[in-house]
Short mmCIF file of C-alpha atoms in Angstrom, two decimals:
data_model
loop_
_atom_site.label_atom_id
_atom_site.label_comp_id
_atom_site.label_asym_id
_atom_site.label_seq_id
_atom_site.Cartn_x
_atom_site.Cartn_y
_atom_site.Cartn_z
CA UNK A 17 20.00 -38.30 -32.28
CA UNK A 18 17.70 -39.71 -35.37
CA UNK A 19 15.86 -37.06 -37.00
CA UNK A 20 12.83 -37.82 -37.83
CA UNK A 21 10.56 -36.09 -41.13
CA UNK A 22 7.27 -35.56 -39.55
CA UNK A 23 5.38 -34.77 -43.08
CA UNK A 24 6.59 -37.86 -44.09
CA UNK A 25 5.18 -39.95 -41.14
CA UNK A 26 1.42 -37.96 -41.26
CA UNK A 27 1.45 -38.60 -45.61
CA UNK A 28 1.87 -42.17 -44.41
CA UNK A 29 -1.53 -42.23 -42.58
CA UNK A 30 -4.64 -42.99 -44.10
CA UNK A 31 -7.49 -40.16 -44.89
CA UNK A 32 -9.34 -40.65 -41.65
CA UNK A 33 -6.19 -41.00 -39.70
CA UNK A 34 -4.74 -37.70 -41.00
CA UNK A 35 -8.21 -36.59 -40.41
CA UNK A 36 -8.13 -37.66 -36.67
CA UNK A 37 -4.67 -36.38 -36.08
CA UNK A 38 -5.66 -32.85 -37.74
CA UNK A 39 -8.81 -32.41 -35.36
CA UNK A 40 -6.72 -33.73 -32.46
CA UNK A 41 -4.03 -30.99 -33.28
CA UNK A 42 -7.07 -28.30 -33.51
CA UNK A 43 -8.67 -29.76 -30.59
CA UNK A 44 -5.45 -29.14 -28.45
CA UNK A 45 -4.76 -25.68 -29.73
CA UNK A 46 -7.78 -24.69 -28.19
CA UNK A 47 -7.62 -26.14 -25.28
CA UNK A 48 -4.06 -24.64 -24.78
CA UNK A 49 -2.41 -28.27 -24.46
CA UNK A 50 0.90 -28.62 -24.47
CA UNK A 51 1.37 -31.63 -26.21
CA UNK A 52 -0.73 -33.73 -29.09
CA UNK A 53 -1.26 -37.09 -27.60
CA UNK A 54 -2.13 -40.49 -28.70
CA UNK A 55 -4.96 -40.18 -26.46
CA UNK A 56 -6.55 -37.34 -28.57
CA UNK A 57 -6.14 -39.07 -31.93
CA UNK A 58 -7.90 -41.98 -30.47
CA UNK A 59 -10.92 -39.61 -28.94
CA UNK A 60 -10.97 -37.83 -32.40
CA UNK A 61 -11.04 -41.24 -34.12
CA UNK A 62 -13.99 -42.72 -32.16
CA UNK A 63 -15.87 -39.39 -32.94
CA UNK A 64 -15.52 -40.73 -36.88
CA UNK A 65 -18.17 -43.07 -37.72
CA UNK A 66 -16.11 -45.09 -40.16
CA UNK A 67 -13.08 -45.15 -38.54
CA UNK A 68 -10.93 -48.32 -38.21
CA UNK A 69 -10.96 -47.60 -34.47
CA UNK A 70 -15.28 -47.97 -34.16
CA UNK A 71 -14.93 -50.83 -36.04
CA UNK A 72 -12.60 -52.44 -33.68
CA UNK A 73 -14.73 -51.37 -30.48
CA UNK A 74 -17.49 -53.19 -32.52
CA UNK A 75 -15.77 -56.56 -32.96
CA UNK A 76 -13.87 -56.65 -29.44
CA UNK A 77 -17.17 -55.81 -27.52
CA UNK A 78 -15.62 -52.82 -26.30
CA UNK A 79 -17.68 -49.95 -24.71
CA UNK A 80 -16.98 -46.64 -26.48
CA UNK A 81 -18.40 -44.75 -23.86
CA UNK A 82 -16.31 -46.15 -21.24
CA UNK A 83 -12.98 -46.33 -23.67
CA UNK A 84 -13.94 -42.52 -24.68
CA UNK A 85 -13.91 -41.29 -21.03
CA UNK A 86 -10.88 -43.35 -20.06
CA UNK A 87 -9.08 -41.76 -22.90
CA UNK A 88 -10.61 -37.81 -21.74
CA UNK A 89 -9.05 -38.76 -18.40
CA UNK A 90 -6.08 -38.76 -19.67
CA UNK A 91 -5.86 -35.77 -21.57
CA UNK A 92 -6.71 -34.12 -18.05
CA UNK A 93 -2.89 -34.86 -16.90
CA UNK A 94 -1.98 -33.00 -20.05
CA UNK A 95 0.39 -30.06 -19.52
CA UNK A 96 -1.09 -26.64 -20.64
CA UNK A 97 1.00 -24.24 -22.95
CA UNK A 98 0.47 -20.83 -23.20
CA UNK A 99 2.16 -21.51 -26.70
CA UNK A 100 -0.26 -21.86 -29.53
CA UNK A 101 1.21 -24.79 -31.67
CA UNK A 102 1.36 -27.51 -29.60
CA UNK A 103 4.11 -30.50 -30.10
CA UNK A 104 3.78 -34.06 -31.37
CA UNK A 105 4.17 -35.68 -27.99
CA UNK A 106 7.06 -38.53 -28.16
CA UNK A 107 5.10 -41.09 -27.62
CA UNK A 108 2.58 -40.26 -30.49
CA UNK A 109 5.51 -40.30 -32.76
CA UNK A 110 6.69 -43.60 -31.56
CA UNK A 111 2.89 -44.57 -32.36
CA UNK A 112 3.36 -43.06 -36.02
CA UNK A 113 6.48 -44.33 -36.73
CA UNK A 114 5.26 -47.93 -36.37
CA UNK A 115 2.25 -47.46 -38.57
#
């Protein structure tokens, strides 16, 4: 199995990124998830007004309302933990690792 060095992957991000992923991470402590999904970086990110994700919504005509809910949706079918560190989900390491 690869390891992988998480630190290194999250130094790699840009400030708001590593911003996003920080509040996602606090977000889903308190909400007892059991995972960190790609789904709560991106809410996290379109709550940043200069993020590279608002910008994007901007330019593709995309509705941030209707992308924000899609993306809350999601994070319903997240598993609660009664743990309080939640885990990198695989998929948003897959999504950090290609950065």
């Amino acid at each position: 199995m690869i390891q992988i060095d998480l630190p290194t992957l999250v130094k790699r991000l840009n400030l708001f990124s590593r911003q996003a992923l920080e509040m996602a991470a606090s977000e889903c402590m308190s909400q007892q998830a059991a995972e960190i999904t790609v789904s709560h970086v991106l809410i996290q990110m379109l709550a940043m007004p200069r993020s590279d994700l608002r910008v994007i919504t901007r330019q593709g005509d995309i509705g941030m309302e209707e992308l924000r809910q899609a993306l809350t949706v999601e994070n319903y079918t997240t598993a609660r933990s009664a743990d309080s560190y939640p885990a990198f989900s695989p998929m948003l390491v897959e999504w950090l690792k290609e950065g």
